[in-house]
């Protein structure tokens, strides 16, 4: 916004139709250094307000019912911070209801002070001084707000730039870091294929280890990228049909579930939760694949999906017959890359549950676990229910 | 097949897989986006079509010096003589933004470079279909 000069902002705009009063007022105010700008009528005044005004000083006689709307409009169009003081010198011996009507014609929000005529000079000067002081406070608020908005805009731009940098950084990781890994793994594969027979057993084993290290690191990079993307991706929270979503997730996992000979039962009464369908599917998929993965060797996984209402929350349970988790590890398992098992026993990078917690929290929910070692695990997700009738 | 790829290791693996897959068509390689545009438009030093035949398919890496893969793809789709040429993206990463942009411009497939030779061979074998 273009700042008006201080002179314009603090000036007193005067409309006094009666010539004698006009000269007197101008003289008194001028001597007290409140030199007023004299305007012919309310139309001129209204046009002038936009250039800046500290105070309007008007004689009641100037505010006729024909002239009032222009001023009403000018006052109504003030910005939010502005509450321009309007001091009106009332017409002597005019009935009160007529004056009240005049005040009302300026709008309910007008900041009006009435001074009875005849008026003492001291009363006038103190009123003007007080009004101007209040006006200066308004300017301070305005300046402060503008500075604040400017700072917010700057910070937002900085944040956006940082996010963009992060994106570029992730991309670089994805691309530049993965390329050498890919080559490492492929060259060791070529070595194995083409020189395998001339290698000693030990050397062949070293080579295999190099390769599996490279493959594993590649998986970690991919998982980490996936995780960071899910925590940044734009989401849209809306009422989601839990039954439909769970059956979609199960359909997508069909092959995996069949290969593991898993039995999944869903006991889900109809119901909606507030969620982002993509993120919730991701969370449930991760919980389900853990549920069928972490079973004792030789055990067929059996998983039960339930849901129950708890206050404003709906809790979705994923319960398994797996190896369970000692309660002292419950906090750890939701951290990025935390693993409780060697990759020999159970493959994975340890990112699945951190994704669950992160995406559930992004949907305004929470996630947790109840489990004992050796006794299966019961993972849960709490999400809010939509307001009744919100669908 | 015209392979546009700046990484010599990836080129080596692709040649190996191409040979292994037993494709009769030759695999021609240019190592950046500018050369790809020059090759496709028959500019020097690629003007001799007997030596540098016009490809029936382009395998395009995305992140390359001079002209990126997406820029090459944009050029192909906006140049009448080569507009309908089938293009497959072969990239290190499946950035959603890249995938979407490539699909908008028109591609046959978007493939993330496999980390094992067997997977790469499977990808290459598909091109004969």
Coordinates of C-alpha atoms in Angstrom, one line a residue:
Chain A
X1 CA 0.0 0.0 0.0
X2 CA 1.2 3.5 -0.7
X3 CA 1.8 5.4 2.5
X4 CA 0.2 8.9 2.7
X5 CA 2.3 11.6 4.2
X6 CA 2.0 12.1 7.9
X7 CA 0.6 15.6 7.1
X8 CA -2.3 14.1 5.2
X9 CA -2.9 11.4 7.8
X10 CA -3.1 13.7 10.7
X11 CA -5.0 16.6 9.2
X12 CA -8.4 17.7 10.4
X13 CA -11.0 18.0 7.7
X14 CA -13.6 20.7 8.5
X15 CA -17.0 21.2 7.1
X16 CA -18.8 24.2 8.6
X17 CA -21.5 25.7 6.4
X18 CA -21.9 28.8 8.6
X19 CA -19.3 31.3 7.5
X20 CA -18.6 32.9 10.9
X21 CA -18.1 29.7 12.7
X22 CA -15.9 28.4 9.9
X23 CA -13.5 31.3 10.3
X24 CA -13.6 31.0 14.1
X25 CA -12.9 27.3 14.1
X26 CA -10.2 27.6 11.6
X27 CA -8.6 30.3 13.7
X28 CA -8.8 28.5 17.0
X29 CA -7.5 25.2 15.5
X30 CA -4.8 26.9 13.6
X31 CA -3.5 28.7 16.7
X32 CA -3.3 25.3 18.4
X33 CA -1.4 23.8 15.4
X34 CA -4.3 21.7 14.3
X35 CA -4.6 23.7 11.0
X36 CA -7.8 22.3 9.4
X37 CA -8.5 21.8 5.8
X38 CA -11.8 23.4 5.0
X39 CA -14.1 21.7 2.6
X40 CA -17.3 23.0 1.1
X41 CA -19.7 20.1 1.7
X42 CA -19.9 16.4 2.5
X43 CA -19.3 15.3 -1.1
X44 CA -16.0 17.1 -1.2
X45 CA -15.2 15.8 2.3
X46 CA -16.0 12.2 1.3
X47 CA -13.7 12.5 -1.8
X48 CA -11.0 13.8 0.4
X49 CA -11.1 11.1 3.1
X50 CA -9.4 8.6 0.9
X51 CA -6.2 10.7 0.8
X52 CA -5.9 10.5 4.5
X53 CA -7.6 12.1 7.5
X54 CA -6.9 12.2 11.2
X55 CA -10.3 13.6 12.2
X56 CA -13.5 14.9 10.7
X57 CA -14.9 18.1 12.3
X58 CA -18.4 18.8 11.1
X59 CA -21.3 21.1 11.9
X60 CA -24.5 19.3 12.3
X61 CA -26.1 21.6 9.7
X62 CA -23.8 20.2 7.0
X63 CA -25.2 16.7 7.5
X64 CA -28.4 16.9 5.6
X65 CA -30.3 13.8 4.6
X66 CA -29.3 14.4 1.0
X67 CA -25.6 14.8 1.8
X68 CA -25.3 12.0 4.5
X69 CA -25.1 9.0 2.1
X70 CA -21.8 10.1 0.6
X71 CA -20.2 10.3 4.0
X72 CA -21.9 7.1 5.1
X73 CA -20.3 5.3 2.1
X74 CA -16.8 6.8 2.7
X75 CA -16.9 5.8 6.3
X76 CA -18.1 2.3 5.5
X77 CA -15.3 1.8 3.0
X78 CA -12.6 2.4 5.5
X79 CA -10.1 -0.5 5.9
X80 CA -10.5 -2.8 8.9
X81 CA -8.0 -1.1 11.1
X82 CA -9.5 2.4 10.6
X83 CA -12.1 3.9 13.0
X84 CA -11.9 7.5 11.8
X85 CA -13.1 9.9 14.6
X86 CA -16.0 12.1 13.6
X87 CA -16.6 15.1 15.8
X88 CA -19.9 16.9 15.2
X89 CA -20.8 20.2 16.6
X90 CA -24.6 20.0 17.2
X91 CA -27.0 22.7 16.0
X92 CA -28.3 24.6 19.0
X93 CA -31.9 24.0 20.1
X94 CA -32.5 21.2 17.6
X95 CA -34.7 18.4 19.0
X96 CA -32.7 15.4 20.2
X97 CA -34.5 12.8 18.0
X98 CA -33.5 14.8 14.9
X99 CA -29.8 14.8 16.0
X100 CA -30.1 11.0 16.7
X101 CA -31.5 10.4 13.2
X102 CA -28.6 12.4 11.8
X103 CA -26.0 10.3 13.7
X104 CA -27.7 7.2 12.6
X105 CA -27.6 8.3 8.9
X106 CA -23.8 8.0 9.2
X107 CA -24.0 4.3 9.9
X108 CA -23.9 2.2 13.1
X109 CA -20.1 1.8 13.0
X110 CA -19.3 5.5 12.7
X111 CA -17.1 6.8 15.5
X112 CA -19.1 9.9 16.4
X113 CA -18.5 12.4 19.2
X114 CA -21.1 15.1 19.7
X115 CA -20.2 18.5 21.1
X116 CA -22.9 20.9 22.1
X117 CA -22.8 24.4 20.8
X118 CA -22.0 27.0 22.1
X119 CA -18.7 25.3 22.8
X120 CA -15.8 26.3 25.0
X121 CA -12.5 26.5 23.1
X122 CA -10.8 24.3 25.6
X123 CA -13.4 21.5 25.2
X124 CA -13.0 21.6 21.5
X125 CA -9.2 21.5 21.6
X126 CA -9.1 18.7 24.1
X127 CA -11.6 16.7 22.1
X128 CA -9.6 17.2 18.9
X129 CA -6.4 16.2 20.7
X130 CA -7.9 13.1 22.1
X131 CA -9.4 12.1 18.7
X132 CA -6.1 12.6 17.0
X133 CA -4.3 10.6 19.6
X134 CA -6.7 7.7 19.1
X135 CA -6.2 8.0 15.4
X136 CA -2.5 7.8 15.8
X137 CA -3.0 4.5 17.7
X138 CA -5.0 3.2 14.7
X139 CA -2.1 4.0 12.4
X140 CA 0.3 2.2 14.7
X141 CA -1.9 -0.9 14.6
X142 CA -2.1 -0.6 10.8
X143 CA 1.7 -0.3 10.5
X144 CA 2.2 -3.2 12.9
X145 CA -0.2 -5.4 10.9
X146 CA 1.4 -4.5 7.7
X147 CA 4.9 -5.3 9.0
X148 CA 3.5 -8.5 10.4
X149 CA 1.9 -9.5 7.1
X150 CA 5.1 -8.6 5.3
X151 CA 7.0 -10.8 7.6
X152 CA 4.6 -13.7 7.3
X153 CA 4.8 -13.4 3.5
X154 CA 8.6 -13.4 3.7
X155 CA 8.6 -16.4 6.0
X156 CA 6.1 -18.3 3.8
X157 CA 8.3 -17.6 0.8
X158 CA 11.3 -18.9 2.7
X159 CA 9.5 -22.0 3.8
X160 CA 8.3 -22.7 0.3
X161 CA 11.8 -22.3 -1.0
X162 CA 13.0 -24.7 1.6
X163 CA 10.4 -27.2 0.7
X164 CA 11.3 -26.9 -2.9
X165 CA 15.0 -27.4 -2.0
X166 CA 14.0 -30.5 0.0
X167 CA 12.1 -31.8 -3.0
X168 CA 15.1 -31.3 -5.2
X169 CA 17.3 -32.9 -2.6
X170 CA 15.1 -36.0 -2.4
X171 CA 15.2 -36.2 -6.2
X172 CA 19.0 -36.0 -6.2
X173 CA 19.1 -38.7 -3.6
X174 CA 16.7 -40.8 -5.6
X175 CA 18.7 -40.3 -8.7
X176 CA 22.3 -39.8 -7.9
X177 CA 22.6 -42.0 -4.9
X178 CA 20.7 -44.9 -6.5
X179 CA 22.7 -45.0 -9.7
X180 CA 26.0 -46.1 -8.2
X181 CA 24.1 -48.6 -6.0
X182 CA 22.5 -50.0 -9.1
X183 CA 25.9 -50.4 -10.8
X184 CA 27.5 -51.9 -7.7
X185 CA 24.8 -54.5 -7.6
X186 CA 24.8 -55.2 -11.3
X187 CA 28.6 -55.4 -11.6
X188 CA 28.8 -57.9 -8.8
X189 CA 26.0 -59.9 -10.5
X190 CA 28.0 -59.8 -13.8
X191 CA 31.1 -61.0 -11.8
X192 CA 29.2 -63.8 -10.3
X193 CA 27.8 -64.8 -13.7
X194 CA 31.0 -64.6 -15.7
X195 CA 33.7 -65.4 -13.2
X196 CA 31.8 -67.4 -10.7
X197 CA 33.4 -70.6 -11.5
X198 CA 37.0 -69.3 -11.1
X199 CA 36.2 -67.8 -7.7
X200 CA 36.8 -69.6 -4.5
X201 CA 33.9 -70.3 -2.3
X202 CA 34.9 -67.6 0.1
X203 CA 35.3 -65.0 -2.7
X204 CA 31.9 -65.9 -4.1
X205 CA 30.4 -65.3 -0.7
X206 CA 32.1 -61.9 -0.4
X207 CA 30.7 -61.0 -3.8
X208 CA 27.2 -62.0 -2.7
X209 CA 27.5 -59.9 0.4
X210 CA 28.6 -56.9 -1.6
X211 CA 25.6 -57.4 -3.8
X212 CA 23.1 -57.9 -1.0
X213 CA 24.5 -54.8 0.7
X214 CA 23.9 -52.7 -2.3
X215 CA 20.4 -54.1 -2.9
X216 CA 19.6 -53.4 0.8
X217 CA 20.9 -49.9 0.7
X218 CA 18.8 -49.2 -2.4
X219 CA 15.7 -50.5 -0.6
X220 CA 16.5 -48.2 2.3
X221 CA 16.8 -45.1 0.0
X222 CA 13.6 -46.0 -1.8
X223 CA 11.7 -46.5 1.5
X224 CA 13.1 -43.2 3.0
X225 CA 12.0 -41.3 -0.1
X226 CA 8.6 -43.0 0.1
X227 CA 8.3 -42.0 3.8
X228 CA 9.3 -38.4 3.2
X229 CA 6.9 -38.1 0.3
X230 CA 4.0 -39.5 2.3
X231 CA 4.6 -37.0 5.1
X232 CA 4.6 -34.1 2.6
X233 CA 2.0 -35.1 0.1
X234 CA -1.1 -32.9 0.1
X235 CA -4.1 -34.7 1.7
X236 CA -7.8 -34.2 1.7
X237 CA -9.6 -35.3 4.8
X238 CA -13.2 -36.5 4.2
X239 CA -15.7 -39.1 5.4
X240 CA -14.4 -42.4 4.3
X241 CA -16.4 -45.7 4.3
X242 CA -14.3 -48.0 6.4
X243 CA -15.9 -51.2 5.1
X244 CA -15.4 -50.3 1.4
X245 CA -11.8 -49.1 2.1
X246 CA -10.8 -52.3 4.0
X247 CA -12.2 -54.5 1.2
X248 CA -10.3 -52.5 -1.4
X249 CA -7.0 -52.9 0.6
X250 CA -7.6 -56.6 1.0
X251 CA -8.2 -56.9 -2.7
X252 CA -4.9 -55.2 -3.5
X253 CA -3.1 -57.5 -1.1
X254 CA -4.8 -60.6 -2.3
X255 CA -1.7 -62.2 -3.9
X256 CA 0.5 -61.5 -1.0
X257 CA -2.0 -62.9 1.5
X258 CA -2.6 -66.0 -0.6
X259 CA 1.2 -66.7 -0.8
X260 CA 1.5 -66.5 2.9
X261 CA -1.6 -68.7 3.3
X262 CA -3.1 -66.0 5.6
X263 CA -6.7 -66.0 6.8
X264 CA -8.1 -62.5 7.2
X265 CA -11.5 -61.9 8.8
X266 CA -13.1 -58.5 8.9
X267 CA -15.8 -57.8 11.4
X268 CA -16.8 -54.4 10.4
X269 CA -20.2 -52.8 11.1
X270 CA -20.9 -50.0 8.6
X271 CA -19.3 -46.7 9.5
X272 CA -17.4 -43.7 8.3
X273 CA -14.2 -42.0 9.6
X274 CA -12.6 -38.7 8.7
X275 CA -9.5 -39.6 6.7
X276 CA -7.6 -39.3 3.5
X277 CA -8.4 -42.5 1.6
X278 CA -4.9 -42.9 0.1
X279 CA -3.1 -42.4 3.4
X280 CA -5.5 -44.6 5.3
X281 CA -5.1 -47.4 2.7
X282 CA -1.4 -47.1 3.1
X283 CA -1.6 -47.4 6.9
X284 CA -3.8 -50.4 6.8
X285 CA -1.7 -52.1 4.1
X286 CA 1.4 -51.7 6.2
X287 CA -0.4 -53.0 9.4
X288 CA -1.8 -56.0 7.4
X289 CA 1.5 -56.9 5.8
X290 CA 3.2 -56.8 9.2
X291 CA 0.5 -58.9 10.7
X292 CA 0.9 -61.7 8.1
X293 CA 4.7 -61.3 8.1
X294 CA 5.7 -61.6 11.7
X295 CA 4.5 -65.1 12.5
X296 CA 6.5 -67.9 14.0
X297 CA 7.9 -70.3 11.3
X298 CA 5.3 -72.8 10.3
X299 CA 2.4 -70.9 11.6
X300 CA -0.3 -69.8 9.2
X301 CA -1.1 -66.1 9.7
X302 CA -4.6 -65.4 11.0
X303 CA -5.6 -61.7 11.1
X304 CA -8.8 -60.1 12.4
X305 CA -9.8 -56.6 11.5
X306 CA -12.4 -55.0 13.8
X307 CA -13.7 -51.6 14.6
X308 CA -15.3 -50.0 17.6
X309 CA -16.5 -46.5 18.5
X310 CA -14.8 -44.9 21.4
X311 CA -16.1 -41.4 22.2
X312 CA -15.5 -39.2 19.2
X313 CA -13.0 -41.8 17.8
X314 CA -13.5 -44.9 15.8
X315 CA -10.8 -47.4 16.5
X316 CA -9.8 -49.9 13.8
X317 CA -8.0 -53.0 15.2
X318 CA -5.7 -55.2 13.2
X319 CA -5.1 -58.3 15.4
X320 CA -2.8 -61.1 14.5
X321 CA -1.6 -64.5 15.9
X322 CA 2.1 -63.5 15.3
X323 CA 5.2 -63.5 17.4
X324 CA 4.0 -60.5 19.4
X325 CA 6.1 -57.6 20.8
X326 CA 7.5 -57.2 24.3
X327 CA 5.8 -54.0 25.8
X328 CA 9.3 -52.4 26.4
X329 CA 9.7 -52.2 22.6
X330 CA 6.3 -50.7 21.9
X331 CA 7.5 -47.1 21.7
X332 CA 10.5 -47.9 19.6
X333 CA 8.7 -49.8 16.8
X334 CA 7.1 -46.7 15.5
X335 CA 10.4 -44.9 14.9
X336 CA 12.0 -44.7 11.5
X337 CA 14.3 -47.7 10.6
X338 CA 13.8 -49.3 14.0
X339 CA 13.8 -53.1 13.7
X340 CA 13.4 -55.7 16.4
X341 CA 14.5 -58.6 14.3
X342 CA 17.5 -59.5 12.1
X343 CA 16.8 -59.1 8.5
X344 CA 17.6 -62.9 8.2
X345 CA 14.6 -63.7 10.3
X346 CA 12.2 -61.1 8.9
X347 CA 13.0 -59.0 5.9
X348 CA 12.2 -55.3 5.8
X349 CA 13.7 -51.9 6.4
X350 CA 11.8 -50.9 9.5
X351 CA 9.9 -48.1 7.9
X352 CA 6.4 -49.6 7.7
X353 CA 5.2 -48.6 11.2
X354 CA 6.7 -45.2 11.1
X355 CA 4.8 -44.6 8.0
X356 CA 1.6 -45.8 9.8
X357 CA 2.1 -43.4 12.7
X358 CA 3.1 -40.5 10.5
X359 CA 0.2 -40.8 8.1
X360 CA -2.4 -41.4 10.8
X361 CA -1.2 -38.4 12.7
X362 CA -1.4 -36.3 9.5
X363 CA -5.1 -37.3 9.4
X364 CA -5.7 -36.0 12.9
X365 CA -5.7 -39.6 14.4
X366 CA -3.3 -41.7 16.5
X367 CA -1.9 -45.2 16.3
X368 CA -0.7 -47.7 18.8
X369 CA -0.3 -51.3 19.8
X370 CA -1.2 -53.8 22.5
X371 CA 0.9 -56.9 22.6
X372 CA 2.9 -59.3 24.6
X373 CA 5.9 -61.3 23.3
X374 CA 4.6 -64.6 21.9
X375 CA 1.0 -63.7 22.2
X376 CA 0.1 -61.9 19.0
X377 CA -0.2 -58.2 18.4
X378 CA -3.2 -55.9 18.3
X379 CA -2.4 -52.7 16.4
X380 CA -4.9 -49.9 16.4
X381 CA -5.7 -46.7 14.5
X382 CA -8.0 -44.1 16.0
X383 CA -9.7 -41.7 13.6
X384 CA -12.4 -39.1 14.2
X385 CA -15.9 -39.8 13.0
X386 CA -17.7 -37.3 10.8
X387 CA -20.4 -35.2 12.4
X388 CA -23.8 -36.9 12.0
X389 CA -25.3 -35.8 8.7
X390 CA -22.0 -34.4 7.4
X391 CA -21.8 -36.9 4.6
Chain B
X1 CA 16.1 -48.7 -30.9
X2 CA 17.6 -45.4 -29.9
X3 CA 18.9 -45.3 -26.3
X4 CA 19.5 -41.8 -24.9
X5 CA 21.6 -42.4 -21.8
X6 CA 24.4 -40.4 -20.2
X7 CA 25.6 -43.0 -17.7
X8 CA 28.2 -45.2 -19.4
X9 CA 27.5 -48.0 -16.9
X10 CA 23.9 -48.1 -17.7
X11 CA 24.8 -48.1 -21.4
X12 CA 27.0 -51.1 -20.8
X13 CA 24.3 -53.0 -19.0
X14 CA 21.7 -52.2 -21.6
X15 CA 24.0 -53.3 -24.4
X16 CA 24.6 -56.6 -22.5
X17 CA 20.9 -57.1 -21.9
X18 CA 20.1 -56.2 -25.5
X19 CA 22.5 -58.8 -26.8
X20 CA 21.3 -61.4 -24.4
X21 CA 17.7 -60.8 -25.4
X22 CA 18.7 -61.5 -29.0
X23 CA 16.9 -58.6 -30.6
X24 CA 17.7 -58.4 -34.3
X25 CA 17.4 -54.6 -34.4
X26 CA 20.5 -52.6 -33.5
X27 CA 20.8 -50.6 -30.3
X28 CA 22.0 -47.1 -31.1
X29 CA 23.2 -45.0 -28.2
X30 CA 23.6 -41.2 -27.8
X31 CA 24.7 -39.8 -24.5
X32 CA 22.7 -36.7 -24.1
X33 CA 19.5 -34.9 -25.0
X34 CA 21.1 -32.5 -27.5
X35 CA 22.6 -35.4 -29.4
X36 CA 19.2 -37.2 -29.3
X37 CA 17.5 -34.2 -31.0
X38 CA 20.3 -34.0 -33.5
X39 CA 20.0 -37.7 -34.3
X40 CA 16.3 -37.7 -34.7
X41 CA 16.3 -34.6 -36.9
X42 CA 19.1 -36.0 -39.0
X43 CA 21.4 -33.2 -38.4
X44 CA 25.2 -33.5 -38.6
X45 CA 26.9 -35.8 -37.8
X46 CA 23.9 -38.1 -38.0
X47 CA 22.7 -37.1 -41.5
X48 CA 23.6 -40.4 -43.1
X49 CA 20.5 -42.5 -42.5
X50 CA 22.3 -45.6 -43.8
X51 CA 24.7 -45.4 -41.0
X52 CA 22.3 -43.8 -38.5
X53 CA 18.9 -45.2 -39.2
X54 CA 15.8 -43.6 -38.0
X55 CA 14.6 -45.5 -34.9
X56 CA 11.3 -47.1 -34.4
X57 CA 11.4 -46.6 -30.6
X58 CA 13.3 -44.3 -28.2
X59 CA 14.4 -45.3 -24.7
X60 CA 14.9 -42.1 -22.8
X61 CA 16.7 -41.4 -19.6
X62 CA 15.3 -38.3 -17.7
X63 CA 18.2 -36.7 -15.9
X64 CA 20.8 -35.8 -18.5
X65 CA 23.2 -32.9 -19.2
X66 CA 22.3 -30.1 -21.7
X67 CA 18.7 -31.2 -22.5
X68 CA 16.8 -33.3 -20.0
X69 CA 14.7 -36.3 -21.0
X70 CA 11.5 -34.4 -20.5
X71 CA 12.8 -31.6 -22.8
X72 CA 13.6 -34.1 -25.5
X73 CA 10.2 -35.7 -25.1
X74 CA 8.6 -32.2 -25.4
X75 CA 10.6 -31.6 -28.5
X76 CA 9.6 -34.9 -30.0
X77 CA 5.9 -34.4 -29.4
X78 CA 6.0 -30.9 -30.8
X79 CA 8.0 -31.7 -34.0
X80 CA 5.7 -32.9 -36.8
X81 CA 8.3 -35.3 -38.5
X82 CA 8.9 -37.3 -35.2
X83 CA 5.7 -36.6 -33.3
X84 CA 4.3 -40.1 -33.3
X85 CA 7.6 -41.9 -32.4
X86 CA 7.0 -44.3 -29.5
X87 CA 9.1 -43.3 -26.4
X88 CA 9.7 -45.2 -23.2
X89 CA 11.1 -43.5 -20.2
X90 CA 13.9 -45.3 -18.3
X91 CA 14.7 -43.4 -15.2
X92 CA 16.3 -43.9 -11.8
X93 CA 13.3 -42.6 -10.0
X94 CA 9.6 -42.4 -10.4
X95 CA 9.0 -38.9 -9.2
X96 CA 5.3 -38.4 -9.4
X97 CA 5.8 -35.0 -11.1
X98 CA 8.0 -36.5 -13.8
X99 CA 5.7 -39.5 -14.3
X100 CA 2.7 -37.2 -14.7
X101 CA 4.5 -34.8 -17.0
X102 CA 5.8 -37.6 -19.2
X103 CA 2.3 -39.2 -19.4
X104 CA 0.8 -35.9 -20.4
X105 CA 3.3 -35.6 -23.2
X106 CA 2.6 -39.2 -24.3
X107 CA 4.8 -42.2 -23.6
X108 CA 4.6 -45.9 -24.1
X109 CA 5.9 -46.7 -20.6
X110 CA 7.7 -45.3 -17.6
X111 CA 10.2 -47.8 -16.3
X112 CA 12.3 -47.4 -13.2
X113 CA 15.8 -48.7 -13.9
X114 CA 16.0 -52.2 -12.3
X115 CA 18.8 -52.9 -9.9
X116 CA 19.3 -56.5 -11.0
X117 CA 20.4 -57.8 -14.4
X118 CA 17.5 -60.3 -14.5
X119 CA 14.9 -57.6 -14.1
X120 CA 16.7 -55.5 -16.7
X121 CA 16.7 -58.4 -19.1
X122 CA 12.9 -58.9 -18.5
X123 CA 12.4 -55.2 -19.3
X124 CA 14.5 -55.4 -22.5
X125 CA 12.7 -58.6 -23.6
X126 CA 9.4 -56.8 -23.5
X127 CA 10.5 -54.5 -26.3
X128 CA 10.4 -57.3 -28.9
X129 CA 6.7 -57.7 -28.2

